[in-house]
PDB file of C-alpha atoms and ligand atoms in Angstrom:
ATOM      1  CA  MET J   1       0.323  -0.191  -0.400  1.00 56.00           C
ATOM      2  CA  ASP J   2       1.741   3.123  -1.108  1.00 81.00           C
ATOM      3  CA  ALA J   3      -0.120   5.890   1.477  1.00 93.00           C
ATOM      4  CA  LYS J   4       1.840   8.236   2.662  1.00 96.00           C
ATOM      5  CA  ILE J   5       0.233   9.284   5.995  1.00 97.00           C
ATOM      6  CA  VAL J   6       0.133  12.606   8.152  1.00 98.00           C
ATOM      7  CA  LEU J   7      -0.715  11.724  11.541  1.00 97.00           C
ATOM      8  CA  LEU J   8      -1.819  15.196  13.472  1.00 96.00           C
ATOM      9  CA  GLY J   9      -2.802  15.262  17.052  1.00 96.00           C
ATOM     10  CA  ALA J  10      -2.080  16.902  20.456  1.00 97.00           C
ATOM     11  CA  PRO J  11       0.499  15.415  22.422  1.00 95.00           C
ATOM     12  CA  GLY J  12      -0.787  12.923  24.364  1.00 94.00           C
ATOM     13  CA  SER J  13      -3.557  12.061  21.827  1.00 96.00           C
ATOM     14  CA  GLY J  14      -2.185   8.342  20.996  1.00 94.00           C
ATOM     15  CA  LYS J  15      -0.140   8.991  17.993  1.00 95.00           C
ATOM     16  CA  GLY J  16       3.158   7.090  18.350  1.00 93.00           C
ATOM     17  CA  THR J  17       1.574   4.231  19.858  1.00 93.00           C
ATOM     18  CA  GLN J  18      -1.198   4.383  16.993  1.00 96.00           C
ATOM     19  CA  ALA J  19       1.920   5.288  14.380  1.00 96.00           C
ATOM     20  CA  LYS J  20       3.963   1.929  15.514  1.00 94.00           C
ATOM     21  CA  ARG J  21       0.812  -0.890  14.666  1.00 94.00           C
ATOM     22  CA  LEU J  22      -0.364   1.309  11.470  1.00 96.00           C
ATOM     23  CA  CYS J  23       2.843   0.623   9.962  1.00 96.00           C
ATOM     24  CA  GLN J  24       3.128  -2.866  11.083  1.00 94.00           C
ATOM     25  CA  GLU J  25       0.040  -3.940   9.440  1.00 93.00           C
ATOM     26  CA  LEU J  26      -0.044  -1.570   6.281  1.00 93.00           C
ATOM     27  CA  GLY J  27       3.819  -2.148   5.790  1.00 94.00           C
ATOM     28  CA  LEU J  28       4.877   1.834   6.224  1.00 96.00           C
ATOM     29  CA  THR J  29       8.188   3.396   7.314  1.00 96.00           C
ATOM     30  CA  LEU J  30       7.384   4.607  10.230  1.00 96.00           C
ATOM     31  CA  ILE J  31       9.196   8.150  10.994  1.00 96.00           C
ATOM     32  CA  SER J  32       8.616   9.746  13.888  1.00 96.00           C
ATOM     33  CA  THR J  33      10.295  13.120  14.466  1.00 97.00           C
ATOM     34  CA  GLY J  34      10.058  13.173  18.228  1.00 96.00           C
ATOM     35  CA  ASP J  35      12.063   9.248  18.404  1.00 94.00           C
ATOM     36  CA  LEU J  36      14.827  10.614  15.922  1.00 95.00           C
ATOM     37  CA  LEU J  37      15.441  14.076  18.400  1.00 96.00           C
ATOM     38  CA  ARG J  38      15.080  11.875  21.610  1.00 94.00           C
ATOM     39  CA  GLU J  39      18.121  10.058  19.843  1.00 94.00           C
ATOM     40  CA  ALA J  40      19.845  12.537  19.006  1.00 95.00           C
ATOM     41  CA  VAL J  41      19.627  14.610  22.428  1.00 96.00           C
ATOM     42  CA  ARG J  42      20.711  10.943  24.200  1.00 94.00           C
ATOM     43  CA  LYS J  43      23.814  10.660  22.025  1.00 96.00           C
ATOM     44  CA  ASN J  44      24.797  13.913  22.310  1.00 97.00           C
ATOM     45  CA  THR J  45      24.920  14.722  18.712  1.00 96.00           C
ATOM     46  CA  PRO J  46      25.517  18.685  17.801  1.00 96.00           C
ATOM     47  CA  LEU J  47      21.518  18.051  16.858  1.00 96.00           C
ATOM     48  CA  GLY J  48      20.692  16.727  20.048  1.00 97.00           C
ATOM     49  CA  VAL J  49      22.766  19.879  21.340  1.00 97.00           C
ATOM     50  CA  LYS J  50      20.843  22.169  19.631  1.00 97.00           C
ATOM     51  CA  ALA J  51      17.520  20.608  20.343  1.00 97.00           C
ATOM     52  CA  LYS J  52      17.329  19.652  23.949  1.00 97.00           C
ATOM     53  CA  GLY J  53      16.293  23.002  25.365  1.00 97.00           C
ATOM     54  CA  PHE J  54      13.436  23.214  23.118  1.00 98.00           C
ATOM     55  CA  MET J  55      12.012  20.392  23.721  1.00 97.00           C
ATOM     56  CA  ASP J  56      11.797  20.184  28.109  1.00 96.00           C
ATOM     57  CA  ALA J  57      10.747  23.296  27.226  1.00 96.00           C
ATOM     58  CA  GLY J  58       7.725  22.145  25.329  1.00 96.00           C
ATOM     59  CA  LYS J  59       8.936  24.606  22.677  1.00 97.00           C
ATOM     60  CA  LEU J  60       9.207  23.697  18.904  1.00 98.00           C
ATOM     61  CA  VAL J  61      12.482  23.041  17.750  1.00 98.00           C
ATOM     62  CA  PRO J  62      13.784  25.312  14.724  1.00 98.00           C
ATOM     63  CA  ASP J  63      12.116  24.069  11.228  1.00 97.00           C
ATOM     64  CA  GLU J  64      15.688  24.739   9.303  1.00 95.00           C
ATOM     65  CA  LEU J  65      17.120  21.438  12.230  1.00 96.00           C
ATOM     66  CA  VAL J  66      13.958  19.323  11.841  1.00 96.00           C
ATOM     67  CA  ILE J  67      13.655  19.962   8.627  1.00 94.00           C
ATOM     68  CA  GLY J  68      17.038  18.510   7.559  1.00 91.00           C
ATOM     69  CA  LEU J  69      15.948  15.399   9.218  1.00 91.00           C
ATOM     70  CA  ILE J  70      12.763  14.707   7.876  1.00 94.00           C
ATOM     71  CA  LYS J  71      14.407  15.249   4.016  1.00 92.00           C
ATOM     72  CA  GLU J  72      17.334  13.082   5.038  1.00 88.00           C
ATOM     73  CA  LYS J  73      14.431  10.068   5.673  1.00 91.00           C
ATOM     74  CA  VAL J  74      12.185  10.945   3.507  1.00 91.00           C
ATOM     75  CA  ALA J  75      14.289  11.516   0.271  1.00 83.00           C
ATOM     76  CA  GLY J  76      15.222   8.325  -1.193  1.00 80.00           C
ATOM     77  CA  LEU J  77      12.145   6.026   0.576  1.00 88.00           C
ATOM     78  CA  LYS J  78      10.436   3.378  -1.483  1.00 86.00           C
ATOM     79  CA  GLY J  79       6.889   3.144  -0.753  1.00 89.00           C
ATOM     80  CA  GLY J  80       4.660   4.361   1.739  1.00 95.00           C
ATOM     81  CA  PHE J  81       5.259   6.190   5.441  1.00 96.00           C
ATOM     82  CA  LEU J  82       3.565   7.355   8.238  1.00 97.00           C
ATOM     83  CA  LEU J  83       5.342  10.725   9.688  1.00 97.00           C
ATOM     84  CA  ASP J  84       3.864  10.906  13.510  1.00 97.00           C
ATOM     85  CA  GLY J  85       4.759  14.329  15.444  1.00 96.00           C
ATOM     86  CA  PHE J  86       5.479  16.017  11.454  1.00 97.00           C
ATOM     87  CA  PRO J  87       4.788  18.285  10.334  1.00 98.00           C
ATOM     88  CA  ARG J  88       4.146  20.751  13.399  1.00 98.00           C
ATOM     89  CA  ASN J  89       3.212  24.231  10.991  1.00 98.00           C
ATOM     90  CA  LEU J  90       2.120  25.475   8.321  1.00 98.00           C
ATOM     91  CA  GLU J  91       5.875  25.981   7.052  1.00 97.00           C
ATOM     92  CA  GLN J  92       6.983  22.611   7.964  1.00 98.00           C
ATOM     93  CA  ALA J  93       3.860  21.257   5.799  1.00 98.00           C
ATOM     94  CA  LYS J  94       4.711  23.386   2.840  1.00 97.00           C
ATOM     95  CA  MET J  95       8.133  21.952   3.046  1.00 96.00           C
ATOM     96  CA  LEU J  96       6.588  18.496   2.908  1.00 96.00           C
ATOM     97  CA  ASP J  97       4.919  18.937  -0.266  1.00 96.00           C
ATOM     98  CA  THR J  98       8.392  19.791  -2.185  1.00 94.00           C
ATOM     99  CA  ILE J  99       9.454  16.577  -1.399  1.00 93.00           C
ATOM    100  CA  ALA J 100       6.507  14.297  -1.446  1.00 93.00           C
ATOM    101  CA  LYS J 101       2.973  14.067  -1.953  1.00 92.00           C
ATOM    102  CA  VAL J 102       0.791  13.571   1.362  1.00 95.00           C
ATOM    103  CA  ASN J 103      -2.346  10.980   0.433  1.00 95.00           C
ATOM    104  CA  MET J 104      -3.978  11.494   4.282  1.00 97.00           C
ATOM    105  CA  ALA J 105      -3.560  13.183   7.634  1.00 98.00           C
ATOM    106  CA  VAL J 106      -4.856  11.269  10.231  1.00 98.00           C
ATOM    107  CA  ASP J 107      -6.156  14.025  13.211  1.00 98.00           C
ATOM    108  CA  LEU J 108      -6.600  12.195  16.402  1.00 98.00           C
ATOM    109  CA  GLU J 109      -9.023  13.946  18.266  1.00 97.00           C
ATOM    110  CA  VAL J 110      -8.970  13.296  22.361  1.00 97.00           C
ATOM    111  CA  ASP J 111     -10.211  16.054  25.384  1.00 96.00           C
ATOM    112  CA  GLU J 112      -7.681  18.168  27.103  1.00 94.00           C
ATOM    113  CA  GLN J 113      -8.030  16.841  30.530  1.00 93.00           C
ATOM    114  CA  ILE J 114      -7.415  13.144  28.983  1.00 95.00           C
ATOM    115  CA  ILE J 115      -4.487  14.369  27.371  1.00 95.00           C
ATOM    116  CA  VAL J 116      -3.139  15.578  30.727  1.00 95.00           C
ATOM    117  CA  ASP J 117      -3.643  12.370  32.266  1.00 94.00           C
ATOM    118  CA  ARG J 118      -2.238  10.114  29.774  1.00 94.00           C
ATOM    119  CA  ILE J 119       1.318  12.243  29.249  1.00 95.00           C
ATOM    120  CA  VAL J 120       1.585  12.759  32.885  1.00 96.00           C
ATOM    121  CA  ASN J 121       1.177   8.699  33.871  1.00 96.00           C
ATOM    122  CA  ARG J 122       2.819   7.893  30.087  1.00 95.00           C
ATOM    123  CA  ARG J 123       6.411   5.885  30.656  1.00 97.00           C
ATOM    124  CA  SER J 124       8.492   5.018  27.950  1.00 96.00           C
ATOM    125  CA  CYS J 125      11.251   2.657  26.748  1.00 96.00           C
ATOM    126  CA  LYS J 126      14.425   4.210  26.123  1.00 94.00           C
ATOM    127  CA  GLN J 127      16.107   1.065  24.403  1.00 94.00           C
ATOM    128  CA  CYS J 128      12.586   0.586  21.489  1.00 93.00           C
ATOM    129  CA  ASN J 129      10.437   3.726  22.481  1.00 92.00           C
ATOM    130  CA  GLU J 130       7.679   1.695  23.671  1.00 93.00           C
ATOM    131  CA  VAL J 131       4.906   4.169  25.320  1.00 93.00           C
ATOM    132  CA  TYR J 132       2.933   2.438  28.677  1.00 95.00           C
ATOM    133  CA  HIS J 133       0.501   4.369  31.125  1.00 95.00           C
ATOM    134  CA  MET J 134       1.315   3.632  34.743  1.00 96.00           C
ATOM    135  CA  VAL J 135      -2.438   2.952  35.560  1.00 94.00           C
ATOM    136  CA  ALA J 136      -4.368   1.843  31.981  1.00 91.00           C
ATOM    137  CA  LYS J 137      -1.264   0.198  30.413  1.00 93.00           C
ATOM    138  CA  PRO J 138       1.943  -1.020  32.747  1.00 96.00           C
ATOM    139  CA  THR J 139       4.673  -2.643  32.337  1.00 98.00           C
ATOM    140  CA  ARG J 140       4.682  -6.429  33.445  1.00 98.00           C
ATOM    141  CA  MET J 141       8.109  -5.089  35.703  1.00 97.00           C
ATOM    142  CA  GLU J 142       8.463  -2.309  37.700  1.00 96.00           C
ATOM    143  CA  GLY J 143      10.602  -0.319  35.286  1.00 97.00           C
ATOM    144  CA  LYS J 144      11.358  -2.631  32.314  1.00 98.00           C
ATOM    145  CA  CYS J 145       9.960  -2.635  29.046  1.00 98.00           C
ATOM    146  CA  ASP J 146       7.707  -5.775  28.542  1.00 98.00           C
ATOM    147  CA  LYS J 147       8.858  -5.763  24.161  1.00 96.00           C
ATOM    148  CA  CYS J 148      12.477  -5.511  24.828  1.00 97.00           C
ATOM    149  CA  GLY J 149      13.350  -5.689  28.885  1.00 98.00           C
ATOM    150  CA  GLY J 150      14.468  -1.805  28.143  1.00 97.00           C
ATOM    151  CA  GLU J 151      14.910   0.738  31.240  1.00 97.00           C
ATOM    152  CA  THR J 152      11.608   2.493  31.282  1.00 98.00           C
ATOM    153  CA  TYR J 153      11.364   6.405  31.830  1.00 96.00           C
ATOM    154  CA  GLN J 154       9.216   9.356  32.612  1.00 96.00           C
ATOM    155  CA  ARG J 155      10.358  11.675  29.196  1.00 94.00           C
ATOM    156  CA  THR J 156      11.412  15.383  30.830  1.00 93.00           C
ATOM    157  CA  ASP J 157       8.900  16.879  28.975  1.00 95.00           C
ATOM    158  CA  ASP J 158       6.068  14.569  29.921  1.00 95.00           C
ATOM    159  CA  THR J 159       5.381  16.772  33.302  1.00 94.00           C
ATOM    160  CA  GLU J 160       2.187  18.625  33.820  1.00 92.00           C
ATOM    161  CA  ALA J 161       4.051  22.324  33.314  1.00 92.00           C
ATOM    162  CA  VAL J 162       5.490  20.789  29.982  1.00 95.00           C
ATOM    163  CA  VAL J 163       2.289  19.768  28.784  1.00 95.00           C
ATOM    164  CA  ARG J 164       0.563  23.323  29.273  1.00 94.00           C
ATOM    165  CA  GLU J 165       2.856  24.899  27.587  1.00 96.00           C
ATOM    166  CA  ARG J 166       2.825  22.182  24.127  1.00 96.00           C
ATOM    167  CA  LEU J 167      -0.716  22.126  24.411  1.00 96.00           C
ATOM    168  CA  ARG J 168      -0.278  25.708  24.060  1.00 97.00           C
ATOM    169  CA  VAL J 169       2.402  25.571  21.282  1.00 97.00           C
ATOM    170  CA  TYR J 170      -0.002  22.540  19.691  1.00 97.00           C
ATOM    171  CA  LYS J 171      -3.170  25.010  18.891  1.00 97.00           C
ATOM    172  CA  GLU J 172      -1.340  27.328  17.623  1.00 97.00           C
ATOM    173  CA  ARG J 173       1.293  26.176  15.555  1.00 97.00           C
ATOM    174  CA  THR J 174      -0.560  22.298  14.670  1.00 97.00           C
ATOM    175  CA  LEU J 175      -3.884  22.806  14.632  1.00 96.00           C
ATOM    176  CA  PRO J 176      -4.051  25.125  11.570  1.00 97.00           C
ATOM    177  CA  LEU J 177      -2.664  22.346   9.732  1.00 98.00           C
ATOM    178  CA  ALA J 178      -6.028  20.825  10.391  1.00 97.00           C
ATOM    179  CA  LYS J 179      -8.075  22.792   7.536  1.00 97.00           C
ATOM    180  CA  PHE J 180      -4.933  22.809   5.615  1.00 98.00           C
ATOM    181  CA  TYR J 181      -5.152  19.255   4.801  1.00 98.00           C
ATOM    182  CA  ALA J 182      -9.335  19.454   4.890  1.00 98.00           C
ATOM    183  CA  ASP J 183      -8.581  21.804   2.024  1.00 98.00           C
ATOM    184  CA  ARG J 184      -7.325  19.230   0.022  1.00 96.00           C
ATOM    185  CA  GLY J 185      -9.978  17.196   1.192  1.00 97.00           C
ATOM    186  CA  ILE J 186      -7.368  14.510   2.686  1.00 97.00           C
ATOM    187  CA  LEU J 187      -8.273  14.839   6.339  1.00 98.00           C
ATOM    188  CA  ILE J 188      -9.271  12.161   8.161  1.00 98.00           C
ATOM    189  CA  GLU J 189     -11.064  12.957  11.551  1.00 97.00           C
ATOM    190  CA  VAL J 190     -11.149  10.328  14.037  1.00 98.00           C
ATOM    191  CA  ASP J 191     -11.928   9.846  17.838  1.00 98.00           C
ATOM    192  CA  GLY J 192      -9.050   9.526  19.399  1.00 97.00           C
ATOM    193  CA  GLN J 193     -10.653   8.144  22.933  1.00 97.00           C
ATOM    194  CA  GLY J 194     -11.468   4.626  24.803  1.00 94.00           C
ATOM    195  CA  GLU J 195      -9.037   2.166  24.616  1.00 92.00           C
ATOM    196  CA  ILE J 196      -6.020   1.276  22.227  1.00 93.00           C
ATOM    197  CA  ASP J 197      -7.605  -1.865  20.277  1.00 96.00           C
ATOM    198  CA  GLU J 198     -10.431   0.733  19.799  1.00 97.00           C
ATOM    199  CA  VAL J 199      -9.138   3.794  18.538  1.00 97.00           C
ATOM    200  CA  TYR J 200      -7.000   1.490  16.337  1.00 98.00           C
ATOM    201  CA  ASP J 201      -9.861   0.129  14.808  1.00 98.00           C
ATOM    202  CA  ARG J 202     -11.200   3.882  14.090  1.00 98.00           C
ATOM    203  CA  ILE J 203      -8.246   4.727  12.332  1.00 97.00           C
ATOM    204  CA  LEU J 204      -7.848   1.400  10.063  1.00 96.00           C
ATOM    205  CA  ALA J 205     -11.878   1.499   9.148  1.00 96.00           C
ATOM    206  CA  ALA J 206     -11.582   5.252   8.244  1.00 96.00           C
ATOM    207  CA  ILE J 207      -8.340   4.805   6.507  1.00 95.00           C
ATOM    208  CA  LYS J 208      -9.463   1.764   4.573  1.00 92.00           C
ATOM    209  CA  LYS J 209     -13.214   3.656   3.539  1.00 91.00           C
ATOM    210  CA  PHE J 210     -11.364   7.048   2.602  1.00 91.00           C
ATOM    211  CA  LYS J 211      -9.037   4.602   0.116  1.00 75.00           C
ATOM    212  CA  HIS J 212     -12.239   3.514  -1.495  1.00 61.00           C
TER     213      HIS J 212
HETATM  214  P1  LIG U   1       6.597  13.965  20.000  1.00 73.19           P
HETATM  215  O1  LIG U   1       7.610  13.424  20.814  1.00 73.19           O
HETATM  216  O2  LIG U   1       6.166  14.390  18.531  1.00 73.19           O
HETATM  217  O3  LIG U   1       6.043  14.764  21.959  1.00 73.19           O
HETATM  218  O4  LIG U   1       7.891  15.873  20.518  1.00 73.19           O
HETATM  219  C1  LIG U   1       8.709  15.981  21.028  1.00 73.19           C
HETATM  220  C2  LIG U   1       9.060  17.333  21.364  1.00 73.19           C
HETATM  221  O5  LIG U   1       9.439  16.943  20.114  1.00 73.19           O
HETATM  222  C3  LIG U   1       8.268  18.071  21.109  1.00 73.19           C
HETATM  223  O6  LIG U   1       7.864  18.824  22.337  1.00 73.19           O
HETATM  224  C4  LIG U   1       9.060  19.541  20.146  1.00 73.19           C
HETATM  225  O7  LIG U   1      10.100  20.285  20.699  1.00 73.19           O
HETATM  226  C5  LIG U   1      10.246  18.593  19.095  1.00 73.19           C
HETATM  227  N1  LIG U   1       9.517  17.731  18.452  1.00 73.19           N
HETATM  228  C6  LIG U   1       8.776  16.700  17.497  1.00 73.19           C
HETATM  229  N2  LIG U   1       8.749  16.756  16.310  1.00 73.19           N
HETATM  230  C7  LIG U   1       8.614  18.181  15.306  1.00 73.19           C
HETATM  231  C8  LIG U   1       8.242  18.656  14.309  1.00 73.19           C
HETATM  232  N3  LIG U   1       7.791  18.282  12.840  1.00 73.19           N
HETATM  233  N4  LIG U   1       8.945  20.701  14.519  1.00 73.19           N
HETATM  234  C9  LIG U   1       9.461  21.250  15.786  1.00 73.19           C
HETATM  235  N5  LIG U   1      10.063  19.966  16.668  1.00 73.19           N
HETATM  236  C10 LIG U   1       9.253  19.148  17.192  1.00 73.19           C
END
């Protein structure tokens, strides 16, 4: 399936969780700018050093840094892909147009109170980026990823104060992208609330329906 999908939605709307499953099922390459940036921070690369302060403060990393990453990953890619966390503003969306033709934009819609609960309870695997929720989806062994045994941790930007700033930035910069893609007739809005499996089935059904 040669789908080129962007996954929109607020932080904590379930993009990362759903993106992994969708890519497995549909055979798409997953590109998550958040995961790529966190890896750069962990490895202390020049990009990571520049990006860290913005990420810890809940701000967007400057476009020129993120755009470089995306160009490197998307250019030369064969087949379909799913972008998680990119584009985050109109400038990035316009840049993306110059390197690929996106054919679906899936927007996961979740109430703000639920988002805050999900994010402050989120734990992520340092090794494979799998995501857990302390109450709704805990690891079997405390602090250890079920999938790879890696150490789980709380992202430095997953505290309540930083979440509020991330949500503010989302509304101001990222939300307008829904209209950008709706104007092209490729926006697919999906209710992102409920169980992970339920949301996953909804997304898959919406994608399949859209294609026909
Ligand atoms: P995420 O994992 O998608 O929630 O991203 C975590 C953080 O990485 C964001 O709060 C931003 O600081 C940064 N980030 C991720 N993707 C982008 C992007 N497309 N543009 C700018 N900053 C980004």
